Amino acid sequence: MCGIIGYIGNKQAYPIIIKGLKRLEYRGYDSTGIALLQKGETIIYKQKGKVSHLEDTIVDENLSGTVGIGHTRWATHGEPNDMNAHPHASQNKKFVIIHNGIIENYSRLKKKLKARGYKFISETDTEVLANLIEYIYEKGNVSAEIAVRLALTKVIGAYGIVVICKDEPDMLIAARKGSPLVIGIGNNEHYIASDATPIVEHTKSVIYLNNDNIAVIKRGELTIKTIDNAEIEPQVQELTLEIGAIEKNGYDHFMLKEIFEQPRSITDTFRGRIASDLSEMRLGGLLDIMPQLEKAKRILIIACGTSWHAGLVGEYLIEEFARIPVEVEYGSEFRYRNPIIYKDDIVIAISQSGETADTLAAINLAKEAGATVLGICNVVGSSIPRETHAGVYTHAGPEIGVASTKAFTAQVTILTMMALILGKNKGTLSEESYLKLIKELTDIPKKIEEILKSSKNYKSIAELYKNAGNFIYLGRGYLFPVALEGALKLKEISYIHAEGYPAAEMKHGPIALIDEKMPVVVLATKDKSYDKIVTNIQEVKARNGIVIAIVSQGDEIIKNMADHVFEVPNTHEALAPLLTVIPLQLLSYYIAVIRGCNVDQPRNLAKSVTVE
Ligand code: F6R
């Protein structure tokens, strides 16, 4: 979603801002803009479209200045156009502001400001906030800091804002409620951004702003206060992020890089958590909570999108190995449907970004009801790990491609470890099976490497089906969530309509769609439902459907029935999602590339969905 970058220091701000905006492109956006302070005036350039487009447009302008802010906008209030792009100036040009989030009571505030003579030139909630700050500043004859603080007490909603005041030029004011902001500390300079990616090449010392905090940022001085004006001690942290992790490193797209990173990212997920003799596993972040987890009568898993699919795999794993009932919920449904939450429920929130608004709201609901909430997140320092009682990081590294790939396999890896540890501790999983499964898990990275060796084969199949109007994905048991994930991957990056189904459900409806034009991707590795999935393949073939099957190495039966097969190495069926999802990621990737789609930044999508 929207991205923020700001700089105040002794260097020229523009190159930092424009590069920062390019680093933020992965979040998804439709317009962009910058503001620079020049001799007491704030110059704004903004327009619909890409950052490089803006860069080209303003190449001959005076772009000097050591204080600046930049924004990538993902439209919520008002269509993506030049006027609605950020930054927004207040009517009398005293304030310029960039904003992530949504001001829910903006129309009421707008009405009041209009009654006091304010005119609006955009449709955004952000311009309302800019004018509200200015109104308080001028009417109350207060400092910019006080004006921002008082304005924010009137606001309902979520925000991460950075404000420039023309009368107080050596200062940026930032505030956060809901939408994250991180401040980078340099040498007599400060950076501010919506995540660490534009900061990491400048400094590794950062402060994550907490909710309801306001930061007054000067070149060599930083003050953080609560919205009630109480000063607080900033907590400086060191980023572990390396710059190489947010660059393409020779790959055509971040998505391809991230698909290929999975042997490494899965290894990083279990690194230090599995004993070198493979006799034991532990998840440090859950140690204290383990006794409670083992006693749990019910686990609720809450997530959205791909993370929800990982959660579904988690349900199958935890129910099988730990025999604890699990329910998997979409954050958006859970928060609004008056769910039953018991005090002794364990809620597991899964999120790559750690910022998904619906998942966060569901967490708060569960906490209010007294449940214990755990997080499985990728982005260190994000909101979900802060809001949960305990949790584990997936350590997959930054995921820049909008379509989630390595985050999914890292999440499934953590859920597998949790299920096995719980099962062993509860005695529902034998020591022998526990040890065997640890070994199988540690073998997964090299098996993925094997699958990746034949990645080029997916290109020719992609070429054959690049113009298909629809795809169906089928799987059973552990592979049903993988079918959902495969369909999601295809639709989001190639814009081909795709549906995932439990294979047996096909005859309850989707079979009506099957004809000689319908590619059906069937996940059919050797497991306890193998014979049944073979029958499902026959049902598709009997109706002239095209079968693309993902099979276990050496499977001759399906090879003779399917139109195309992709082999994956053998593993325990509970670990098969970690292998079978790789061909589906590759297939989607190549289809999208051949169709000329913007793989890393698909239309309308955002990397972290910070609005509901
Ligand atoms: C799909 C995808 C989305 C996210 C979803 C949840 O490829 O990336 O469906 O999985 O928006 O995001 P997180 O995991 O950040 O909560």
Short mmCIF file of C-alpha atoms in Angstrom, two decimals, residues 245-589:
data_model
loop_
_atom_site.label_atom_id
_atom_site.label_comp_id
_atom_site.label_asym_id
_atom_site.label_seq_id
_atom_site.Cartn_x
_atom_site.Cartn_y
_atom_site.Cartn_z
CA ALA A 245 18.18 -8.83 0.24
CA ILE A 246 16.12 -6.03 -1.31
CA GLU A 247 17.79 -6.08 -4.75
CA LYS A 248 17.12 -8.38 -7.68
CA ASN A 249 20.67 -9.74 -7.83
CA GLY A 250 20.51 -10.63 -11.52
CA TYR A 251 17.00 -12.13 -11.56
CA ASP A 252 14.45 -10.66 -13.96
CA HIS A 253 11.93 -10.22 -11.17
CA PHE A 254 11.86 -10.26 -7.40
CA MET A 255 9.26 -13.02 -7.58
CA LEU A 256 11.64 -15.32 -9.45
CA LYS A 257 14.46 -14.46 -7.06
CA GLU A 258 12.20 -15.23 -4.12
CA ILE A 259 11.05 -18.54 -5.62
CA PHE A 260 14.69 -19.51 -6.04
CA GLU A 261 15.56 -18.34 -2.54
CA GLN A 262 13.31 -20.93 -0.92
CA PRO A 263 15.93 -23.58 -0.21
CA ARG A 264 17.83 -20.88 1.67
CA SER A 265 14.83 -19.18 3.25
CA ILE A 266 13.40 -22.44 4.60
CA THR A 267 16.83 -23.30 6.00
CA ASP A 268 16.88 -19.87 7.66
CA THR A 269 13.46 -20.56 9.10
CA PHE A 270 14.62 -23.65 10.95
CA ARG A 271 18.24 -22.54 11.48
CA GLY A 272 19.11 -22.56 15.17
CA ARG A 273 15.75 -24.13 15.96
CA ILE A 274 16.68 -27.73 15.12
CA ALA A 275 19.52 -29.44 17.02
CA SER A 276 22.49 -30.35 14.80
CA ASP A 277 21.95 -34.09 15.52
CA LEU A 278 18.28 -33.61 14.50
CA SER A 279 17.11 -34.94 17.85
CA GLU A 280 15.18 -31.88 18.95
CA MET A 281 13.39 -28.77 17.78
CA ARG A 282 12.47 -25.65 19.70
CA LEU A 283 10.79 -22.38 18.90
CA GLY A 284 12.30 -19.91 21.36
CA GLY A 285 9.46 -17.41 21.04
CA LEU A 286 6.92 -20.02 22.13
CA LEU A 287 8.83 -21.68 24.98
CA ASP A 288 7.01 -19.86 27.77
CA ILE A 289 3.64 -20.41 26.16
CA MET A 290 4.19 -24.11 25.33
CA PRO A 291 2.51 -25.53 28.46
CA GLN A 292 -0.58 -23.44 27.69
CA LEU A 293 -0.47 -24.47 24.03
CA GLU A 294 -0.27 -28.14 24.94
CA LYS A 295 -3.36 -27.79 27.12
CA ALA A 296 -5.31 -25.80 24.53
CA LYS A 297 -8.79 -27.07 23.82
CA ARG A 298 -8.92 -25.12 20.62
CA ILE A 299 -6.64 -23.15 18.34
CA LEU A 300 -7.93 -20.41 16.06
CA ILE A 301 -5.73 -19.45 13.15
CA ILE A 302 -6.36 -16.00 11.70
CA ALA A 303 -4.85 -14.70 8.47
CA CYS A 304 -5.62 -13.36 5.00
CA GLY A 305 -4.72 -14.45 1.47
CA THR A 306 -1.70 -16.66 1.09
CA SER A 307 -1.11 -16.60 4.84
CA TRP A 308 -4.62 -18.00 5.27
CA HIS A 309 -3.67 -20.86 2.95
CA ALA A 310 -0.62 -21.53 5.12
CA GLY A 311 -3.00 -21.49 8.09
CA LEU A 312 -5.11 -24.17 6.43
CA VAL A 313 -2.03 -26.39 6.06
CA GLY A 314 -1.41 -25.61 9.75
CA GLU A 315 -4.88 -26.88 10.64
CA TYR A 316 -4.22 -30.21 8.98
CA LEU A 317 -0.78 -30.47 10.62
CA ILE A 318 -1.83 -29.53 14.15
CA GLU A 319 -4.96 -31.67 14.11
CA GLU A 320 -3.03 -34.66 12.77
CA PHE A 321 0.03 -34.50 15.01
CA ALA A 322 -1.15 -32.69 18.14
CA ARG A 323 -4.83 -33.64 18.06
CA ILE A 324 -5.96 -30.14 18.99
CA PRO A 325 -9.04 -28.84 17.15
CA VAL A 326 -8.15 -25.96 14.86
CA GLU A 327 -10.33 -23.43 13.09
CA VAL A 328 -8.92 -21.23 10.35
CA GLU A 329 -10.52 -17.83 9.91
CA TYR A 330 -10.16 -14.92 7.53
CA GLY A 331 -9.30 -11.86 9.61
CA SER A 332 -11.97 -9.84 7.79
CA GLU A 333 -14.75 -12.33 8.57
CA PHE A 334 -13.67 -13.05 12.12
CA ARG A 335 -13.64 -9.40 13.15
CA TYR A 336 -17.14 -8.65 11.97
CA ARG A 337 -19.11 -11.85 12.56
CA ASN A 338 -19.37 -11.86 16.35
CA PRO A 339 -17.30 -15.03 16.77
CA ILE A 340 -17.21 -17.14 19.89
CA ILE A 341 -13.83 -16.66 21.57
CA TYR A 342 -12.99 -18.48 24.81
CA LYS A 343 -10.46 -17.18 27.31
CA ASP A 344 -8.45 -20.39 26.99
CA ASP A 345 -8.38 -20.23 23.18
CA ILE A 346 -5.01 -19.90 21.56
CA VAL A 347 -5.16 -17.64 18.54
CA ILE A 348 -2.37 -17.80 15.98
CA ALA A 349 -2.16 -14.82 13.63
CA ILE A 350 -0.15 -15.44 10.48
CA SER A 351 1.13 -12.58 8.36
CA GLN A 352 4.10 -11.94 6.11
CA SER A 353 3.96 -8.16 6.47
CA GLY A 354 2.76 -8.07 10.05
CA GLU A 355 0.63 -5.10 9.05
CA THR A 356 -2.54 -6.56 7.52
CA ALA A 357 -5.37 -4.42 8.89
CA ASP A 358 -7.99 -7.17 9.08
CA THR A 359 -5.62 -9.58 10.82
CA LEU A 360 -4.62 -6.86 13.29
CA ALA A 361 -8.24 -6.03 14.07
CA ALA A 362 -9.02 -9.73 14.60
CA ILE A 363 -6.05 -9.97 16.98
CA ASN A 364 -7.38 -7.07 19.03
CA LEU A 365 -10.80 -8.66 19.17
CA ALA A 366 -9.30 -11.93 20.41
CA LYS A 367 -7.21 -10.08 23.00
CA GLU A 368 -10.24 -8.18 24.26
CA ALA A 369 -12.01 -11.51 24.71
CA GLY A 370 -9.12 -12.71 26.86
CA ALA A 371 -7.57 -15.23 24.45
CA THR A 372 -3.81 -15.72 24.16
CA VAL A 373 -2.61 -14.50 20.78
CA LEU A 374 0.54 -15.71 19.04
CA GLY A 375 2.04 -14.33 15.86
CA ILE A 376 3.85 -15.94 12.95
CA CYS A 377 5.30 -13.03 11.02
CA ASN A 378 8.07 -12.27 8.60
CA VAL A 379 8.71 -8.55 8.94
CA VAL A 380 10.69 -7.89 12.09
CA GLY A 381 9.37 -4.99 14.16
CA SER A 382 6.02 -4.89 12.34
CA SER A 383 2.74 -4.31 14.15
CA ILE A 384 1.53 -7.89 14.62
CA PRO A 385 4.58 -9.07 16.59
CA ARG A 386 4.09 -6.03 18.81
CA GLU A 387 0.41 -6.69 19.35
CA THR A 388 0.66 -10.40 20.14
CA HIS A 389 1.54 -12.07 23.45
CA ALA A 390 4.27 -14.23 21.92
CA GLY A 391 5.33 -15.50 18.55
CA VAL A 392 7.94 -16.55 16.07
CA TYR A 393 9.52 -14.83 13.14
CA THR A 394 9.71 -16.80 9.91
CA HIS A 395 13.10 -15.31 8.93
CA ALA A 396 12.34 -15.69 5.21
CA GLY A 397 14.00 -12.32 4.54
CA PRO A 398 12.34 -9.39 2.77
CA GLU A 399 9.66 -10.44 0.30
CA ILE A 400 9.47 -7.72 -2.32
CA GLY A 401 7.38 -9.39 -5.05
CA VAL A 402 3.74 -8.70 -4.28
CA ALA A 403 2.82 -12.34 -4.83
CA SER A 404 3.84 -14.22 -1.73
CA THR A 405 6.12 -17.20 -2.33
CA LYS A 406 8.92 -17.72 0.16
CA ALA A 407 6.79 -16.29 2.98
CA PHE A 408 4.27 -19.11 2.40
CA THR A 409 6.85 -21.88 2.62
CA ALA A 410 8.41 -20.25 5.69
CA GLN A 411 5.01 -20.02 7.38
CA VAL A 412 4.28 -23.67 6.59
CA THR A 413 7.71 -24.61 7.94
CA ILE A 414 6.96 -22.88 11.27
CA LEU A 415 3.52 -24.48 11.47
CA THR A 416 5.05 -27.88 10.77
CA MET A 417 7.57 -27.36 13.56
CA MET A 418 4.85 -26.21 15.94
CA ALA A 419 2.66 -29.21 15.16
CA LEU A 420 5.53 -31.66 15.60
CA ILE A 421 6.75 -30.11 18.87
CA LEU A 422 3.22 -30.03 20.24
CA GLY A 423 2.55 -33.59 19.15
CA LYS A 424 5.73 -34.86 20.72
CA ASN A 425 5.16 -32.97 23.98
CA LYS A 426 1.57 -34.16 24.19
CA GLY A 427 2.47 -37.73 23.34
CA THR A 428 0.18 -37.75 20.31
CA LEU A 429 3.20 -38.18 18.03
CA SER A 430 5.67 -40.98 18.69
CA GLU A 431 9.33 -40.15 19.27
CA GLU A 432 10.18 -42.22 16.22
CA SER A 433 7.82 -40.32 13.91
CA TYR A 434 8.95 -37.02 15.42
CA LEU A 435 12.58 -37.78 14.59
CA LYS A 436 11.70 -39.05 11.13
CA LEU A 437 9.73 -35.90 10.36
CA ILE A 438 12.52 -33.60 11.58
CA LYS A 439 14.87 -35.39 9.19
CA GLU A 440 12.33 -35.08 6.35
CA LEU A 441 11.92 -31.38 7.09
CA THR A 442 15.65 -30.71 6.96
CA ASP A 443 15.77 -32.52 3.60
CA ILE A 444 13.16 -30.18 2.08
CA PRO A 445 15.59 -27.42 0.96
CA LYS A 446 17.66 -29.76 -1.21
CA LYS A 447 14.51 -31.31 -2.65
CA ILE A 448 13.32 -27.83 -3.62
CA GLU A 449 16.70 -27.25 -5.26
CA GLU A 450 16.03 -30.34 -7.36
CA ILE A 451 12.64 -29.00 -8.45
CA LEU A 452 14.17 -25.63 -9.31
CA LYS A 453 16.74 -27.30 -11.58
CA SER A 454 13.99 -27.99 -14.09
CA SER A 455 12.40 -24.54 -13.79
CA LYS A 456 12.82 -23.93 -17.54
CA ASN A 457 10.37 -26.76 -18.31
CA TYR A 458 7.56 -24.63 -16.97
CA LYS A 459 8.13 -22.10 -19.73
CA SER A 460 6.95 -24.40 -22.49
CA ILE A 461 3.77 -25.33 -20.63
CA ALA A 462 3.22 -21.67 -19.83
CA GLU A 463 3.52 -20.92 -23.55
CA LEU A 464 0.86 -23.55 -24.34
CA TYR A 465 -1.71 -22.22 -21.86
CA LYS A 466 -0.92 -18.51 -21.75
CA ASN A 467 -4.23 -17.67 -23.40
CA ALA A 468 -6.46 -19.91 -21.31
CA GLY A 469 -9.42 -18.03 -19.88
CA ASN A 470 -9.70 -20.18 -16.77
CA PHE A 471 -7.76 -22.71 -14.75
CA ILE A 472 -8.92 -25.17 -12.10
CA TYR A 473 -6.59 -26.41 -9.35
CA LEU A 474 -7.43 -29.60 -7.48
CA GLY A 475 -5.91 -31.18 -4.39
CA ARG A 476 -6.88 -33.38 -1.48
CA GLY A 477 -5.82 -33.35 2.17
CA TYR A 478 -2.63 -31.40 2.68
CA LEU A 479 -2.65 -30.49 -0.99
CA PHE A 480 -6.06 -28.83 -0.97
CA PRO A 481 -4.66 -25.58 0.53
CA VAL A 482 -1.86 -25.81 -2.04
CA ALA A 483 -4.50 -25.94 -4.80
CA LEU A 484 -6.03 -22.74 -3.37
CA GLU A 485 -2.61 -21.13 -3.24
CA GLY A 486 -1.76 -22.17 -6.81
CA ALA A 487 -5.00 -20.64 -8.09
CA LEU A 488 -4.40 -17.43 -6.15
CA LYS A 489 -0.85 -17.15 -7.51
CA LEU A 490 -2.06 -17.53 -11.09
CA LYS A 491 -4.95 -15.08 -10.88
CA GLU A 492 -3.09 -12.35 -9.06
CA ILE A 493 -0.10 -12.11 -11.36
CA SER A 494 -1.41 -13.29 -14.75
CA TYR A 495 -5.03 -12.07 -14.41
CA ILE A 496 -6.29 -15.45 -15.63
CA HIS A 497 -9.30 -16.57 -13.66
CA ALA A 498 -8.46 -19.61 -11.54
CA GLU A 499 -10.24 -21.58 -8.84
CA GLY A 500 -8.86 -24.00 -6.30
CA TYR A 501 -11.04 -26.87 -5.12
CA PRO A 502 -10.83 -29.96 -2.95
CA ALA A 503 -10.62 -32.57 -5.73
CA ALA A 504 -13.66 -34.49 -4.49
CA GLU A 505 -15.78 -31.34 -4.57
CA MET A 506 -15.32 -31.13 -8.32
CA LYS A 507 -18.33 -33.28 -9.01
CA HIS A 508 -20.50 -31.00 -6.89
CA GLY A 509 -20.27 -28.18 -9.39
CA PRO A 510 -16.98 -27.25 -11.04
CA ILE A 511 -16.99 -30.35 -13.24
CA ALA A 512 -19.59 -28.54 -15.34
CA LEU A 513 -16.81 -26.18 -16.46
CA ILE A 514 -14.56 -28.87 -17.82
CA ASP A 515 -14.09 -29.11 -21.56
CA GLU A 516 -11.19 -29.39 -23.98
CA LYS A 517 -10.17 -25.79 -23.25
CA MET A 518 -9.92 -26.10 -19.48
CA PRO A 519 -6.48 -26.69 -17.96
CA VAL A 520 -6.84 -28.54 -14.65
CA VAL A 521 -3.81 -28.55 -12.40
CA VAL A 522 -3.97 -31.61 -10.17
CA LEU A 523 -1.78 -32.06 -7.11
CA ALA A 524 -1.34 -35.80 -7.12
CA THR A 525 1.70 -36.88 -5.13
CA LYS A 526 1.73 -40.32 -3.49
CA ASP A 527 -0.22 -40.08 -0.26
CA LYS A 528 -3.20 -41.78 1.33
CA SER A 529 -5.62 -40.27 -1.17
CA TYR A 530 -3.52 -41.12 -4.21
CA ASP A 531 -6.01 -43.63 -5.65
CA LYS A 532 -8.82 -41.17 -5.22
CA ILE A 533 -6.99 -38.37 -6.98
CA VAL A 534 -6.20 -40.76 -9.83
CA THR A 535 -9.95 -41.24 -10.16
CA ASN A 536 -10.44 -37.47 -10.20
CA ILE A 537 -7.91 -37.20 -13.03
CA GLN A 538 -9.87 -39.83 -14.96
CA GLU A 539 -13.03 -37.80 -14.42
CA VAL A 540 -11.36 -34.72 -15.92
CA LYS A 541 -9.94 -36.68 -18.85
CA ALA A 542 -13.32 -38.30 -19.53
CA ARG A 543 -14.60 -34.77 -20.20
CA ASN A 544 -11.63 -33.87 -22.39
CA GLY A 545 -10.10 -31.52 -19.82
CA ILE A 546 -6.36 -30.81 -19.97
CA VAL A 547 -4.54 -32.29 -16.97
CA ILE A 548 -1.32 -30.77 -15.70
CA ALA A 549 -0.33 -33.02 -12.82
CA ILE A 550 2.20 -32.50 -10.05
CA VAL A 551 3.32 -36.02 -9.19
CA SER A 552 5.86 -37.89 -7.09
CA GLN A 553 9.12 -38.79 -8.79
CA GLY A 554 8.78 -41.95 -10.87
CA ASP A 555 4.97 -41.97 -11.01
CA GLU A 556 4.16 -43.84 -14.24
CA ILE A 557 0.43 -44.21 -13.67
CA ILE A 558 -0.44 -40.55 -13.83
CA LYS A 559 2.19 -39.92 -16.50
CA ASN A 560 0.14 -42.15 -18.79
CA MET A 561 -3.08 -40.30 -18.08
CA ALA A 562 -2.13 -36.64 -17.80
CA ASP A 563 -1.28 -34.23 -20.60
CA HIS A 564 1.72 -32.90 -18.71
CA VAL A 565 3.42 -33.94 -15.50
CA PHE A 566 5.89 -32.21 -13.22
CA GLU A 567 7.71 -34.43 -10.79
CA VAL A 568 8.63 -33.53 -7.24
CA PRO A 569 10.87 -35.62 -4.95
CA ASN A 570 9.19 -37.96 -2.48
CA THR A 571 8.54 -36.82 1.07
CA HIS A 572 6.17 -37.41 3.96
CA GLU A 573 2.68 -36.35 2.88
CA ALA A 574 2.51 -33.73 5.65
CA LEU A 575 5.50 -31.98 4.11
CA ALA A 576 4.30 -32.24 0.52
CA PRO A 577 2.87 -28.65 0.50
CA LEU A 578 6.44 -27.35 0.80
CA LEU A 579 7.42 -29.14 -2.42
CA THR A 580 4.25 -29.11 -4.49
CA VAL A 581 3.73 -25.36 -4.21
CA ILE A 582 7.01 -24.70 -6.04
CA PRO A 583 5.84 -25.91 -9.49
CA LEU A 584 2.67 -23.86 -9.06
CA GLN A 585 4.68 -20.73 -8.27
CA LEU A 586 6.87 -21.33 -11.34
CA LEU A 587 3.93 -22.03 -13.63
CA SER A 588 2.17 -18.81 -12.57
CA TYR A 589 5.37 -16.84 -12.89
#
